[in-house]
Every structure is written in structure tokens, then in C-alpha cells.
Amino acid sequence: MSLTFLATVLVILSEAENTADVSRTEPPRAAPVVTVHEIGFKEVNATISAYAELRPHWDADIRSAVSGRILEVYDEALAGARVQKGARLFSIEKTQFQTTVASAELSLEDARLALLRAQNSMAVALRQFERDGTKPPTDLAIHLPQVRIAERTVASAKAQLQAAQRELENTEITAPFSGFVTKRSASLGQTVNAGETLVHLSDDRQFELMVELSQADWELLDHPIAGKTAEVFHRDGRLLGQARIRQGGGFLDKATRQVRVFLEVRNPSEAMLAGDFLKVVFHGRSISNTLAIPEAALSRAGYVWMVDRKNQLRRFRPDILFRTENAISVFAPQGSGPWNIVKTPLASFLPGQRVTPQRVRVEL
């Protein structure tokens, strides 16, 4: 049995010495190909955009200044009508106001007559004292107080006449500015009271915009901004014209904590309509040491991926200055550049991962 066991062991050892240790290994994987943009330092002019409602510069309820019955409603007072400044809208009955004007004119004539009498009495008294060679002892002796009262009575009568004439003029309601009648509230034959709304008129010659900017965007503007212009675009991207910056800054909105900028548009194009929501683009100050990166290069996590000189992936979280239609402008990361920015980063990217960069040209 011992010999048999020994023989078996020798056979096993002999077979083991004749067998080679072979292990299967997979070939190394090729580095994935990524598309990169070679981007270097750039000096850019900041571009800040925001949306704002286009509002008429003048927008008011036109009210009656006097009470009376409406005798005529002109076509310009109908809703939807486009009127010029000074166009007649309504005509109110004038009889009582004409009577008031006539009464005021009579009062003025009486006051003027009383003034002439007082002045004549004073002249007679002065000549009498001159003939006597004496000085009047008091102003009352030469009727001077009566003259002063008569002069003030004339002035009061003139003011009353002007007020009566103004009320008579107010029976003809006219447009204080050019624009569109958006609503009519009074009808023919209706009796209206002073202060009652007749029509609503919206300006069509001057518009205004109020834009709210973050404090970071406000710092990117080229100050002072008053008097400069901004471009106004339709929502579909069409350029509609320019707006003049009237004023901005000085305070923050209590609700949004943003800076307000006020703009005005004079002689707008036909494509500009009050109430529309438009895009306003400001051209700010010049900024150096920046990169213009395609919008698609920013990952969902907020990183920008690039390929270093060893063809390894690196990432950084950009300090975004502003955005344009197809790019974002950021401060350049540390280094001398240029930088190979990955065109479309993937969620599977890992820092230090080796890749094969494929460079393409980009125009921003």
C-alpha cells in the first residue's frame, strides 16, 4: 500500500510539471473619443438681457372737468379709435357756462367803472390840495384806500371771468395726447358729473420699459448709464428698435431686491405694441481674461469639462458672467491656456479619465 501511494504521488507531480500556467487577459480598452473646442483668452463686452413689459408713456382716464349733459360724441371717442392730440371727443351743454361767463364779464365792467370813479375822486382831491398849497393829512383825504380796493376788485373780477371761460372751454373735451381710445364710458345724452370718466386713452407715440436686473448684472453695465441706449427685441428674436435709458439704480425693489432701470422709446415702430413682453439687451463694459464657452458645454451639474495636455479629463465650476444666445462668458480658470473644452459632457465622465480629444472649430 505504501508503494502504491508513493507511485500515485509521483505520477501527479509529473503531470503538474508538464502543465503551463496560462491565464486569459483582455486587450486594453481604447480611450474614448471626445469632441473638444480649443478656446483661449478673450476680451468681451458684457451683454445683459432681461424681459420687460412695454407700457405707454401716458395712460389715463379722461374725465369731465364740468357737469352737464353730453350733446355730442365724436367718432374719435369710440373705442379703438386712434386720435391726435387736441382732437375733440365729447361736447357738453354750454348754456349755464355761457351765462356764467356773461355774468363775470358784467362784474368786471362794474369793477372797472368803480376803479375809474375812485381814481377820478383821488385826482380831484390831489388838485384841490395843490391849489391850496397844502399836503393831504391822510391817504383817506385823497381817496387812496378806495382806489386800492377798486384795483383789487378789478383783479378779482378778471380771475372770476377767466375761471368761467375755462369752465366754458371744458365743455369741449379734447385729447390731451395722441393715442388709442381703449375704452369709452359715456354715451350721447348722458348727464355726467365733474370728475366722471369718459374714455380711457393710451399713448402710442412714447413707450416706456422698466427692467429689473440683479446686482451682479448691474455691475456689468458701463456706468453712468443714463442717456445710453439698449436694443429691444421681439420674443421671436426680431430687432424692433432701440430704447433710451432714462435712469437706473439708486434703490432696490423691496420685493425682489433687484435694481430697476427705466427706459423710454420715442417714435416706436409699428411692430411695437403696448402690453407686449419684449427682450431688452444692454451692452456693458469691457471685461478681459474671459472664455466664451458654448452653452452645451455646461453640464447639468454646473461643471465645464476640459482635456489637459496628458489627454485626461478635468473639470471646474465656472464663474458665469453673462449669457448670450449660444454661449456663456466665464472667467478663465487658472493656467496659461488655450483650453480644450469638451463640447458635450457626459454624466459618465470622471476626473482623470483618459480620452482621445477630437478638436473642432467653433465660432461664438
CSV table of C-alpha atoms in Angstrom, one decimal:
chain,number,residue,atom,x,y,z
A,1,MET,CA,0.0,0.0,0.0
A,2,SER,CA,2.9,2.4,0.8
A,3,LEU,CA,4.4,1.7,-2.6
A,4,THR,CA,1.1,2.2,-4.4
A,5,PHE,CA,0.6,5.6,-2.7
A,6,LEU,CA,4.1,6.7,-3.5
A,7,ALA,CA,3.7,5.8,-7.1
A,8,THR,CA,0.4,7.7,-7.3
A,9,VAL,CA,2.1,10.9,-5.9
A,10,LEU,CA,4.9,10.6,-8.4
A,11,VAL,CA,2.5,10.4,-11.3
A,12,ILE,CA,0.6,13.5,-10.1
A,13,LEU,CA,3.9,15.5,-9.7
A,14,SER,CA,5.0,14.5,-13.2
A,15,GLU,CA,1.8,15.7,-14.8
A,16,ALA,CA,1.9,19.0,-12.9
A,17,GLU,CA,5.5,19.8,-14.1
A,18,ASN,CA,4.3,19.3,-17.7
A,19,THR,CA,1.4,21.8,-17.5
A,20,ALA,CA,2.0,25.5,-18.2
A,21,ASP,CA,0.3,28.3,-16.2
A,22,VAL,CA,-1.8,30.2,-18.8
A,23,SER,CA,-4.3,33.0,-17.9
A,24,ARG,CA,-6.6,34.8,-20.4
A,25,THR,CA,-6.2,38.6,-20.4
A,26,GLU,CA,-8.4,41.1,-22.3
A,27,PRO,CA,-6.8,43.7,-24.6
A,28,PRO,CA,-6.6,47.2,-23.1
A,29,ARG,CA,-9.6,49.4,-23.9
A,30,ALA,CA,-9.1,52.3,-26.3
A,31,ALA,CA,-9.6,55.8,-24.7
A,32,PRO,CA,-13.0,57.2,-25.7
A,33,VAL,CA,-13.1,59.9,-28.3
A,34,VAL,CA,-14.5,63.3,-27.1
A,35,THR,CA,-15.1,66.4,-29.2
A,36,VAL,CA,-13.4,69.5,-27.8
A,37,HIS,CA,-13.2,73.2,-28.6
A,38,GLU,CA,-9.8,74.9,-28.3
A,39,ILE,CA,-10.6,78.2,-26.6
A,40,GLY,CA,-8.2,80.9,-25.5
A,41,PHE,CA,-8.4,84.2,-23.6
A,42,LYS,CA,-10.8,86.8,-24.9
A,43,GLU,CA,-11.8,90.3,-24.1
A,44,VAL,CA,-15.6,90.7,-24.4
A,45,ASN,CA,-18.2,93.4,-23.9
A,46,ALA,CA,-20.7,92.3,-21.4
A,47,THR,CA,-24.2,91.6,-22.7
A,48,ILE,CA,-27.0,91.6,-20.3
A,49,SER,CA,-30.6,90.7,-21.3
A,50,ALA,CA,-33.9,90.9,-19.5
A,51,TYR,CA,-37.6,90.9,-20.3
A,52,ALA,CA,-40.0,93.8,-19.6
A,53,GLU,CA,-43.5,94.9,-20.5
A,54,LEU,CA,-43.8,97.7,-23.0
A,55,ARG,CA,-46.1,100.3,-21.4
A,56,PRO,CA,-47.4,103.6,-22.8
A,57,HIS,CA,-45.7,106.7,-21.5
A,58,TRP,CA,-49.1,108.3,-20.9
A,59,ASP,CA,-52.0,106.2,-19.9
A,60,ALA,CA,-55.0,107.9,-18.3
A,61,ASP,CA,-58.8,108.0,-17.8
A,62,ILE,CA,-60.0,111.2,-19.5
A,63,ARG,CA,-62.6,112.7,-17.1
A,64,SER,CA,-65.1,115.5,-17.4
A,65,ALA,CA,-64.0,118.7,-15.7
A,66,VAL,CA,-67.6,120.1,-15.6
A,67,SER,CA,-71.1,118.7,-15.0
A,68,GLY,CA,-73.7,118.6,-17.7
A,69,ARG,CA,-75.5,116.7,-20.5
A,70,ILE,CA,-73.4,115.3,-23.3
A,71,LEU,CA,-74.7,116.8,-26.6
A,72,GLU,CA,-72.3,115.1,-29.0
A,73,VAL,CA,-70.0,112.2,-29.1
A,74,TYR,CA,-67.4,112.4,-31.9
A,75,ASP,CA,-66.0,109.4,-33.8
A,76,GLU,CA,-62.6,109.9,-32.2
A,77,ALA,CA,-64.2,109.0,-28.8
A,78,LEU,CA,-65.2,105.5,-29.9
A,79,ALA,CA,-63.3,102.5,-28.6
A,80,GLY,CA,-60.4,101.6,-30.8
A,81,ALA,CA,-60.1,105.0,-32.4
A,82,ARG,CA,-56.6,106.5,-32.9
A,83,VAL,CA,-56.7,110.1,-32.1
A,84,GLN,CA,-54.3,113.0,-32.4
A,85,LYS,CA,-53.5,115.5,-29.6
A,86,GLY,CA,-56.2,118.1,-29.4
A,87,ALA,CA,-58.9,116.1,-31.2
A,88,ARG,CA,-62.5,116.7,-29.9
A,89,LEU,CA,-64.0,113.7,-28.1
A,90,PHE,CA,-67.2,115.0,-26.4
A,91,SER,CA,-69.3,118.2,-26.3
A,92,ILE,CA,-71.3,119.1,-23.1
A,93,GLU,CA,-74.2,121.5,-23.0
A,94,LYS,CA,-72.8,125.1,-22.7
A,95,THR,CA,-75.8,127.2,-21.7
A,96,GLN,CA,-75.2,127.6,-18.0
A,97,PHE,CA,-71.5,128.2,-18.5
A,98,GLN,CA,-72.2,130.9,-21.2
A,99,THR,CA,-74.4,132.6,-18.6
A,100,THR,CA,-71.7,132.4,-16.0
A,101,VAL,CA,-69.2,134.0,-18.4
A,102,ALA,CA,-71.6,136.8,-19.3
A,103,SER,CA,-72.2,137.5,-15.6
A,104,ALA,CA,-68.5,137.5,-14.9
A,105,GLU,CA,-67.9,140.0,-17.8
A,106,LEU,CA,-70.6,142.3,-16.3
A,107,SER,CA,-68.9,142.1,-12.9
A,108,LEU,CA,-65.6,143.0,-14.5
A,109,GLU,CA,-67.1,146.1,-16.2
A,110,ASP,CA,-68.7,147.2,-12.9
A,111,ALA,CA,-65.4,146.8,-11.2
A,112,ARG,CA,-63.6,148.8,-13.8
A,113,LEU,CA,-66.2,151.6,-13.5
A,114,ALA,CA,-65.8,151.7,-9.8
A,115,LEU,CA,-62.0,151.9,-10.3
A,116,LEU,CA,-62.4,154.9,-12.7
A,117,ARG,CA,-64.6,156.7,-10.2
A,118,ALA,CA,-62.1,156.1,-7.4
A,119,GLN,CA,-59.2,157.3,-9.5
A,120,ASN,CA,-61.2,160.4,-10.5
A,121,SER,CA,-62.0,161.2,-6.9
A,122,MET,CA,-58.4,160.9,-6.0
A,123,ALA,CA,-57.3,163.1,-8.9
A,124,VAL,CA,-59.8,165.8,-7.9
A,125,ALA,CA,-58.6,165.7,-4.2
A,126,LEU,CA,-55.0,166.0,-5.3
A,127,ARG,CA,-55.6,169.0,-7.4
A,128,GLN,CA,-57.5,170.7,-4.6
A,129,PHE,CA,-54.6,170.2,-2.2
A,130,GLU,CA,-52.2,171.5,-4.9
A,131,ARG,CA,-54.3,174.7,-5.3
A,132,ASP,CA,-54.4,175.2,-1.5
A,133,GLY,CA,-50.7,174.6,-1.3
A,134,THR,CA,-51.1,172.1,1.4
A,135,LYS,CA,-50.3,168.4,1.8
A,136,PRO,CA,-53.1,165.8,2.4
A,137,PRO,CA,-53.2,164.9,6.0
A,138,THR,CA,-54.0,161.2,5.3
A,139,ASP,CA,-54.5,158.8,2.5
A,140,LEU,CA,-58.2,158.8,3.2
A,141,ALA,CA,-58.3,162.5,2.3
A,142,ILE,CA,-57.2,161.7,-1.3
A,143,HIS,CA,-59.4,158.5,-1.6
A,144,LEU,CA,-56.3,156.3,-1.9
A,145,PRO,CA,-57.9,153.3,0.0
A,146,GLN,CA,-60.9,153.4,-2.3
A,147,VAL,CA,-58.6,153.2,-5.3
A,148,ARG,CA,-56.7,150.2,-3.9
A,149,ILE,CA,-60.0,148.4,-3.2
A,150,ALA,CA,-61.2,149.2,-6.7
A,151,GLU,CA,-58.0,147.8,-8.2
A,152,ARG,CA,-58.3,144.6,-6.3
A,153,THR,CA,-61.9,144.3,-7.2
A,154,VAL,CA,-61.0,144.5,-10.9
A,155,ALA,CA,-58.3,141.8,-10.4
A,156,SER,CA,-60.8,139.5,-8.7
A,157,ALA,CA,-63.4,140.1,-11.4
A,158,LYS,CA,-60.7,139.2,-14.1
A,159,ALA,CA,-59.9,136.0,-12.2
A,160,GLN,CA,-63.6,135.0,-12.0
A,161,LEU,CA,-64.0,135.7,-15.7
A,162,GLN,CA,-61.0,133.5,-16.5
A,163,ALA,CA,-62.4,130.7,-14.4
A,164,ALA,CA,-65.8,131.0,-16.1
A,165,GLN,CA,-64.2,131.0,-19.5
A,166,ARG,CA,-62.1,127.9,-18.5
A,167,GLU,CA,-65.2,126.0,-17.5
A,168,LEU,CA,-66.8,127.0,-20.8
A,169,GLU,CA,-63.8,125.7,-22.6
A,170,ASN,CA,-64.0,122.5,-20.6
A,171,THR,CA,-67.4,121.7,-22.1
A,172,GLU,CA,-65.4,120.6,-25.2
A,173,ILE,CA,-63.4,117.5,-24.1
A,174,THR,CA,-60.3,117.0,-26.2
A,175,ALA,CA,-57.4,114.5,-26.3
A,176,PRO,CA,-54.5,115.7,-24.1
A,177,PHE,CA,-52.1,113.5,-26.1
A,178,SER,CA,-52.1,111.3,-29.1
A,179,GLY,CA,-53.0,107.6,-28.7
A,180,PHE,CA,-55.7,104.9,-28.8
A,181,VAL,CA,-59.1,105.0,-27.1
A,182,THR,CA,-59.1,101.7,-25.4
A,183,LYS,CA,-62.5,102.2,-23.6
A,184,ARG,CA,-65.5,104.5,-23.7
A,185,SER,CA,-67.6,105.0,-20.6
A,186,ALA,CA,-70.0,107.8,-21.5
A,187,SER,CA,-72.8,108.0,-24.2
A,188,LEU,CA,-74.8,110.6,-26.0
A,189,GLY,CA,-77.5,112.3,-23.9
A,190,GLN,CA,-75.9,111.1,-20.6
A,191,THR,CA,-75.6,113.6,-17.8
A,192,VAL,CA,-72.1,113.5,-16.3
A,193,ASN,CA,-70.6,115.0,-13.2
A,194,ALA,CA,-67.3,116.7,-12.8
A,195,GLY,CA,-64.6,114.0,-12.4
A,196,GLU,CA,-66.6,111.3,-14.1
A,197,THR,CA,-64.6,109.0,-16.5
A,198,LEU,CA,-65.5,109.5,-20.2
A,199,VAL,CA,-62.8,107.4,-22.1
A,200,HIS,CA,-59.5,105.7,-21.4
A,201,LEU,CA,-56.7,106.9,-23.6
A,202,SER,CA,-53.3,105.2,-24.1
A,203,ASP,CA,-50.3,106.9,-25.7
A,204,ASP,CA,-48.9,105.5,-29.0
A,205,ARG,CA,-46.1,107.9,-29.6
A,206,GLN,CA,-44.0,107.2,-26.5
A,207,PHE,CA,-43.4,104.0,-24.6
A,208,GLU,CA,-41.5,103.1,-21.5
A,209,LEU,CA,-39.9,100.0,-20.1
A,210,MET,CA,-39.0,99.0,-16.6
A,211,VAL,CA,-36.3,96.4,-16.4
A,212,GLU,CA,-35.1,94.6,-13.2
A,213,LEU,CA,-31.5,93.4,-13.0
A,214,SER,CA,-29.6,91.5,-10.4
A,215,GLN,CA,-26.9,93.4,-8.6
A,216,ALA,CA,-24.3,91.3,-10.4
A,217,ASP,CA,-25.7,92.2,-13.8
A,218,TRP,CA,-25.9,95.9,-12.7
A,219,GLU,CA,-22.2,95.9,-12.0
A,220,LEU,CA,-21.5,94.7,-15.6
A,221,LEU,CA,-23.1,97.8,-17.1
A,222,ASP,CA,-20.9,100.7,-18.3
A,223,HIS,CA,-21.8,103.4,-15.7
A,224,PRO,CA,-23.2,106.0,-15.8
A,225,ILE,CA,-25.9,104.5,-18.0
A,226,ALA,CA,-28.3,107.5,-18.2
A,227,GLY,CA,-28.6,108.6,-21.8
A,228,LYS,CA,-27.3,105.4,-23.4
A,229,THR,CA,-29.3,103.0,-25.5
A,230,ALA,CA,-30.4,99.4,-25.3
A,231,GLU,CA,-31.7,97.2,-28.1
A,232,VAL,CA,-35.3,95.9,-28.0
A,233,PHE,CA,-36.2,92.5,-29.5
A,234,HIS,CA,-39.4,90.7,-30.0
A,235,ARG,CA,-39.9,87.3,-28.4
A,236,ASP,CA,-39.2,85.7,-31.7
A,237,GLY,CA,-35.8,87.4,-32.0
A,238,ARG,CA,-36.7,90.2,-34.3
A,239,LEU,CA,-35.0,93.5,-33.6
A,240,LEU,CA,-37.7,96.1,-33.1
A,241,GLY,CA,-35.6,99.2,-32.3
A,242,GLN,CA,-33.7,100.9,-29.5
A,243,ALA,CA,-34.7,102.4,-26.2
A,244,ARG,CA,-33.0,105.3,-24.4
A,245,ILE,CA,-32.0,104.7,-20.8
A,246,ARG,CA,-33.7,107.4,-18.8
A,247,GLN,CA,-32.4,106.5,-15.3
A,248,GLY,CA,-31.5,103.5,-13.2
A,249,GLY,CA,-30.2,102.4,-9.9
A,250,GLY,CA,-30.4,104.4,-6.7
A,251,PHE,CA,-32.6,101.9,-4.9
A,252,LEU,CA,-33.6,98.2,-4.7
A,253,ASP,CA,-37.0,96.8,-5.2
A,254,LYS,CA,-38.4,95.8,-1.8
A,255,ALA,CA,-39.9,92.5,-3.1
A,256,THR,CA,-37.2,91.3,-5.5
A,257,ARG,CA,-34.1,93.1,-4.1
A,258,GLN,CA,-33.1,93.9,-7.7
A,259,VAL,CA,-32.1,97.1,-9.4
A,260,ARG,CA,-34.6,98.9,-11.6
A,261,VAL,CA,-33.7,100.5,-14.9
A,262,PHE,CA,-36.1,102.8,-16.7
A,263,LEU,CA,-36.1,103.2,-20.4
A,264,GLU,CA,-38.2,105.2,-23.0
A,265,VAL,CA,-39.0,104.6,-26.6
A,266,ARG,CA,-39.9,107.6,-28.8
A,267,ASN,CA,-41.5,107.3,-32.2
A,268,PRO,CA,-41.7,103.5,-32.0
A,269,SER,CA,-42.1,101.2,-35.0
A,270,GLU,CA,-45.5,99.8,-35.9
A,271,ALA,CA,-44.3,96.4,-34.6
A,272,MET,CA,-44.1,97.7,-31.1
A,273,LEU,CA,-47.4,97.3,-29.3
A,274,ALA,CA,-48.3,98.4,-25.8
A,275,GLY,CA,-48.6,95.5,-23.4
A,276,ASP,CA,-46.2,93.2,-25.3
A,277,PHE,CA,-43.4,91.4,-23.4
A,278,LEU,CA,-40.1,92.3,-25.0
A,279,LYS,CA,-36.4,91.4,-24.6
A,280,VAL,CA,-34.1,94.3,-23.7
A,281,VAL,CA,-30.4,93.8,-24.3
A,282,PHE,CA,-27.8,96.1,-22.7
A,283,HIS,CA,-24.2,96.4,-23.9
A,284,GLY,CA,-22.0,96.7,-20.8
A,285,ARG,CA,-18.4,97.3,-20.0
A,286,SER,CA,-15.4,95.5,-21.5
A,287,ILE,CA,-14.1,92.5,-19.5
A,288,SER,CA,-10.7,90.8,-20.1
A,289,ASN,CA,-9.4,87.3,-19.1
A,290,THR,CA,-12.6,85.6,-20.1
A,291,LEU,CA,-13.6,82.5,-22.1
A,292,ALA,CA,-16.6,82.3,-24.4
A,293,ILE,CA,-17.9,78.7,-23.9
A,294,PRO,CA,-20.7,77.1,-25.9
A,295,GLU,CA,-23.9,76.7,-23.8
A,296,ALA,CA,-23.9,72.9,-24.4
A,297,ALA,CA,-20.5,72.6,-22.7
A,298,LEU,CA,-22.1,73.3,-19.3
A,299,SER,CA,-23.2,70.1,-17.7
A,300,ARG,CA,-26.4,69.6,-15.7
A,301,ALA,CA,-24.3,69.6,-12.5
A,302,GLY,CA,-22.9,73.0,-13.4
A,303,TYR,CA,-19.4,71.9,-14.4
A,304,VAL,CA,-17.3,72.5,-17.5
A,305,TRP,CA,-15.1,69.6,-18.6
A,306,MET,CA,-11.8,70.0,-20.4
A,307,VAL,CA,-8.9,67.8,-21.6
A,308,ASP,CA,-5.4,68.6,-20.2
A,309,ARG,CA,-2.1,68.1,-22.0
A,310,LYS,CA,-2.0,64.5,-20.8
A,311,ASN,CA,-5.3,63.8,-22.5
A,312,GLN,CA,-7.0,63.4,-19.2
A,313,LEU,CA,-10.4,64.9,-18.2
A,314,ARG,CA,-10.5,67.8,-15.7
A,315,ARG,CA,-13.5,69.8,-14.6
A,316,PHE,CA,-14.2,73.2,-13.0
A,317,ARG,CA,-17.2,75.1,-11.8
A,318,PRO,CA,-17.3,78.3,-13.9
A,319,ASP,CA,-17.9,81.8,-12.6
A,320,ILE,CA,-20.6,82.8,-15.2
A,321,LEU,CA,-20.5,86.5,-16.1
A,322,PHE,CA,-23.4,86.6,-18.6
A,323,ARG,CA,-25.1,84.5,-21.2
A,324,THR,CA,-25.8,85.2,-24.9
A,325,GLU,CA,-28.0,83.2,-27.3
A,326,ASN,CA,-25.5,80.4,-27.9
A,327,ALA,CA,-22.7,80.9,-25.4
A,328,ILE,CA,-21.7,81.7,-21.8
A,329,SER,CA,-18.9,84.1,-20.9
A,330,VAL,CA,-16.9,83.0,-17.8
A,331,PHE,CA,-13.7,84.0,-16.1
A,332,ALA,CA,-10.8,81.8,-17.4
A,333,PRO,CA,-9.6,79.1,-15.0
A,334,GLN,CA,-6.0,79.1,-13.7
A,335,GLY,CA,-3.5,78.3,-16.4
A,336,SER,CA,-2.0,79.8,-19.5
A,337,GLY,CA,-4.4,78.3,-22.0
A,338,PRO,CA,-5.6,77.6,-24.5
A,339,TRP,CA,-8.1,75.2,-23.0
A,340,ASN,CA,-9.7,72.2,-24.7
A,341,ILE,CA,-13.3,72.4,-23.6
A,342,VAL,CA,-15.4,69.3,-24.1
A,343,LYS,CA,-18.3,70.1,-26.4
A,344,THR,CA,-21.0,67.8,-24.9
A,345,PRO,CA,-20.0,66.4,-21.4
A,346,LEU,CA,-21.5,63.1,-20.4
A,347,ALA,CA,-22.7,62.0,-17.0
A,348,SER,CA,-20.2,59.1,-17.0
A,349,PHE,CA,-17.2,61.4,-17.1
A,350,LEU,CA,-14.7,61.0,-14.2
A,351,PRO,CA,-11.8,63.4,-13.3
A,352,GLY,CA,-8.5,62.0,-14.5
A,353,GLN,CA,-10.1,59.7,-17.1
A,354,ARG,CA,-8.0,59.3,-20.2
A,355,VAL,CA,-9.7,60.3,-23.5
A,356,THR,CA,-8.8,60.9,-27.1
A,357,PRO,CA,-9.6,64.5,-28.0
A,358,GLN,CA,-11.0,65.4,-31.4
A,359,ARG,CA,-10.7,69.2,-32.0
A,360,VAL,CA,-13.4,71.2,-33.9
A,361,ARG,CA,-13.6,74.8,-34.7
A,362,VAL,CA,-16.2,76.9,-33.0
A,363,GLU,CA,-17.5,80.4,-33.9
A,364,LEU,CA,-19.0,82.3,-31.0
